[in-house]
CSV table of C-alpha atoms in Angstrom, one decimal:
chain,number,residue,atom,x,y,z
D,24,MET,CA,156.8,134.1,95.5
D,25,SER,CA,156.5,137.4,93.7
D,26,ASP,CA,159.2,140.0,93.6
D,27,ARG,CA,157.0,142.5,95.5
D,28,ALA,CA,158.7,144.5,98.2
D,29,ARG,CA,158.1,143.1,101.7
D,30,ASP,CA,158.9,144.2,105.3
D,31,ALA,CA,160.9,142.2,107.8
D,32,SER,CA,157.9,140.1,108.7
D,33,GLY,CA,157.1,139.2,105.1
D,34,ARG,CA,154.1,141.5,104.7
D,35,PRO,CA,153.8,143.3,101.3
D,36,ARG,CA,154.9,146.9,101.1
D,37,GLN,CA,153.4,149.6,99.0
D,38,ASP,CA,156.4,150.4,96.8
D,39,ARG,CA,154.7,151.2,93.5
D,40,PRO,CA,154.6,154.9,92.7
D,41,ARG,CA,151.1,156.3,92.3
D,42,ASP,CA,149.6,159.4,90.8
D,43,ALA,CA,147.4,161.8,92.8
D,44,LEU,CA,144.3,159.6,92.0
D,45,GLY,CA,146.1,156.4,93.3
D,46,ARG,CA,146.8,154.9,89.8
D,47,PRO,CA,150.1,153.1,89.5
D,48,VAL,CA,152.7,155.0,87.5
D,49,PRO,CA,156.2,153.8,86.4
D,50,HIS,CA,159.1,154.4,88.7
D,51,GLY,CA,160.6,157.9,88.1
D,52,ASP,CA,157.3,159.2,86.6
D,53,PRO,CA,156.9,162.9,87.4
D,54,ARG,CA,153.2,162.3,88.1
D,55,ALA,CA,154.1,160.2,91.2
D,56,VAL,CA,153.1,161.7,94.5
D,57,PRO,CA,154.9,161.0,97.8
D,58,PRO,CA,153.7,157.8,99.6
D,59,VAL,CA,151.9,158.0,102.9
D,60,PRO,CA,153.0,156.1,106.0
D,61,GLU,CA,152.0,152.5,106.1
D,62,ARG,CA,151.8,152.3,109.8
D,63,ALA,CA,148.7,153.3,111.8
D,64,LEU,CA,148.9,156.9,113.0
D,65,PRO,CA,147.2,158.1,116.2
D,66,PRO,CA,143.6,159.0,115.5
D,67,ALA,CA,143.9,162.8,115.6
D,68,GLU,CA,147.0,162.7,113.4
D,69,ALA,CA,145.4,160.3,111.0
D,70,LEU,CA,142.3,162.4,110.7
D,71,SER,CA,144.2,165.7,110.1
D,72,GLY,CA,146.6,164.0,107.7
D,73,ALA,CA,143.7,162.4,105.8
D,74,GLN,CA,141.9,165.7,105.6
D,75,ALA,CA,145.0,167.5,104.3
D,76,LEU,CA,145.3,164.8,101.6
D,77,LEU,CA,141.6,165.1,100.7
D,78,ASP,CA,142.0,168.9,100.5
D,79,ALA,CA,144.9,168.4,98.2
D,80,GLY,CA,142.9,166.2,95.8
D,81,ARG,CA,144.6,163.0,97.0
D,82,ALA,CA,141.6,161.0,98.3
D,83,PHE,CA,143.3,157.6,97.5
D,84,SER,CA,146.2,158.6,99.8
D,85,ALA,CA,143.7,159.7,102.5
D,86,HIS,CA,142.1,156.3,102.2
D,87,GLU,CA,145.5,154.6,102.8
D,88,VAL,CA,146.1,156.6,105.9
D,89,LEU,CA,142.6,155.7,107.3
D,90,GLU,CA,142.9,152.1,106.2
D,91,ALA,CA,146.0,151.6,108.3
D,92,VAL,CA,144.2,152.9,111.4
D,93,TRP,CA,141.1,150.7,110.6
D,94,LYS,CA,143.3,147.6,110.5
D,95,ALA,CA,144.9,148.4,113.8
D,96,ALA,CA,141.8,149.7,115.6
D,97,PRO,CA,140.1,147.9,118.5
D,98,PRO,CA,137.0,145.9,117.3
D,99,PRO,CA,134.4,148.5,118.5
D,100,GLU,CA,136.1,151.1,116.3
D,101,ARG,CA,136.9,149.2,113.2
D,102,ASP,CA,133.6,150.0,111.4
D,103,LEU,CA,134.2,153.7,112.1
D,104,TRP,CA,137.6,153.7,110.5
D,105,GLN,CA,136.6,151.4,107.7
D,106,GLY,CA,133.7,153.7,106.9
D,107,LEU,CA,135.9,156.7,106.9
D,108,ALA,CA,138.3,155.0,104.5
D,109,GLN,CA,135.4,154.1,102.3
D,110,VAL,CA,134.3,157.8,102.2
D,111,CYS,CA,137.7,158.5,100.7
D,112,VAL,CA,137.4,155.6,98.2
D,113,ALA,CA,134.0,157.0,97.1
D,114,VAL,CA,135.7,160.3,96.5
D,115,THR,CA,138.5,158.6,94.7
D,116,HIS,CA,136.0,157.0,92.3
D,117,ARG,CA,134.4,160.3,91.8
D,118,GLN,CA,137.8,161.9,91.0
D,119,ARG,CA,138.3,159.0,88.5
D,120,ARG,CA,134.9,159.7,86.9
D,121,ASN,CA,133.5,156.3,87.9
D,122,PRO,CA,129.9,156.9,88.9
D,123,ALA,CA,129.1,153.2,89.6
D,124,GLY,CA,132.1,152.9,92.0
D,125,THR,CA,131.3,156.3,93.6
D,126,ALA,CA,127.7,155.3,94.3
D,127,ALA,CA,128.6,151.8,95.6
D,128,LEU,CA,131.3,153.0,98.0
D,129,ALA,CA,129.4,156.0,99.2
D,130,ALA,CA,126.4,153.9,100.0
D,131,ARG,CA,128.6,151.3,101.8
D,132,ALA,CA,130.3,154.1,103.8
D,133,ALA,CA,127.0,155.6,104.8
D,134,ARG,CA,125.7,152.2,106.1
D,135,ARG,CA,128.9,151.5,108.0
D,136,LEU,CA,129.1,154.9,109.6
D,137,ALA,CA,125.4,155.1,110.5
D,138,ALA,CA,126.0,153.3,113.8
D,139,TYR,CA,128.3,156.1,114.9
D,140,SER,CA,126.1,159.0,113.7
D,141,ALA,CA,124.7,159.9,117.2
D,142,GLY,CA,128.2,160.9,118.4
D,143,ARG,CA,131.3,162.7,117.4
D,144,PRO,CA,134.1,160.1,117.9
D,145,TYR,CA,137.5,161.8,117.7
D,146,GLY,CA,135.6,165.0,116.7
D,147,VAL,CA,134.3,163.5,113.5
D,148,ASN,CA,130.8,164.8,112.6
D,149,VAL,CA,129.6,161.3,111.5
D,150,ALA,CA,126.1,162.5,110.9
D,151,ALA,CA,127.3,165.0,108.3
D,152,LEU,CA,129.5,162.3,106.6
D,153,VAL,CA,126.5,160.0,106.4
D,154,TRP,CA,124.5,162.7,104.8
D,155,PHE,CA,127.4,163.5,102.4
D,156,CYS,CA,127.7,159.8,101.4
D,157,ALA,CA,123.9,159.4,101.0
D,158,ALA,CA,123.9,162.5,98.7
D,159,LEU,CA,126.9,161.2,96.8
D,160,ALA,CA,125.4,157.8,96.3
D,161,ALA,CA,122.2,159.4,95.0
D,162,ASP,CA,124.1,161.6,92.5
D,163,PRO,CA,127.6,160.2,92.0
D,164,THR,CA,128.5,162.9,89.5
D,165,ASP,CA,127.8,165.7,92.0
D,166,PRO,CA,131.0,167.8,92.3
D,167,ARG,CA,130.2,168.8,95.9
D,168,ALA,CA,132.9,170.0,98.2
D,169,VAL,CA,135.4,167.7,99.8
D,170,PRO,CA,134.0,165.9,102.9
D,171,ARG,CA,135.1,167.2,106.3
D,172,LEU,CA,136.4,164.4,108.5
D,173,GLY,CA,136.8,166.3,111.7
D,174,GLY,CA,136.1,169.5,113.5
């Protein structure tokens, strides 16, 4: 078994420090950013927290916040939360200047979110996010504004 940090139930913990783009950095490195909670937050709190992280240029951390909700969500909502997390991963790839990853994740997020685009679950303008992702997939180097998750 590896020496990776684990919780009381034996599940792996995220103990590696990361920079603002989610890349691992050594312990004590001044580029390390504060970790995000590993537990699933309530939807409104997760969305506002993820948006604040996106606005701060920390799309990878925003993805981690939404990923925790996705993994804990009831089955009818899992694709919504996974799609939202994938939007953040697409932005992470754009921040890392990885156009192939940006395009792939943006297209995947758009497909996953499309089923929810007629409504506004938890106040999320899903149709606008689908449009954002389709545009980003078409031009993964486009430096457009940060996506809006809610409101």
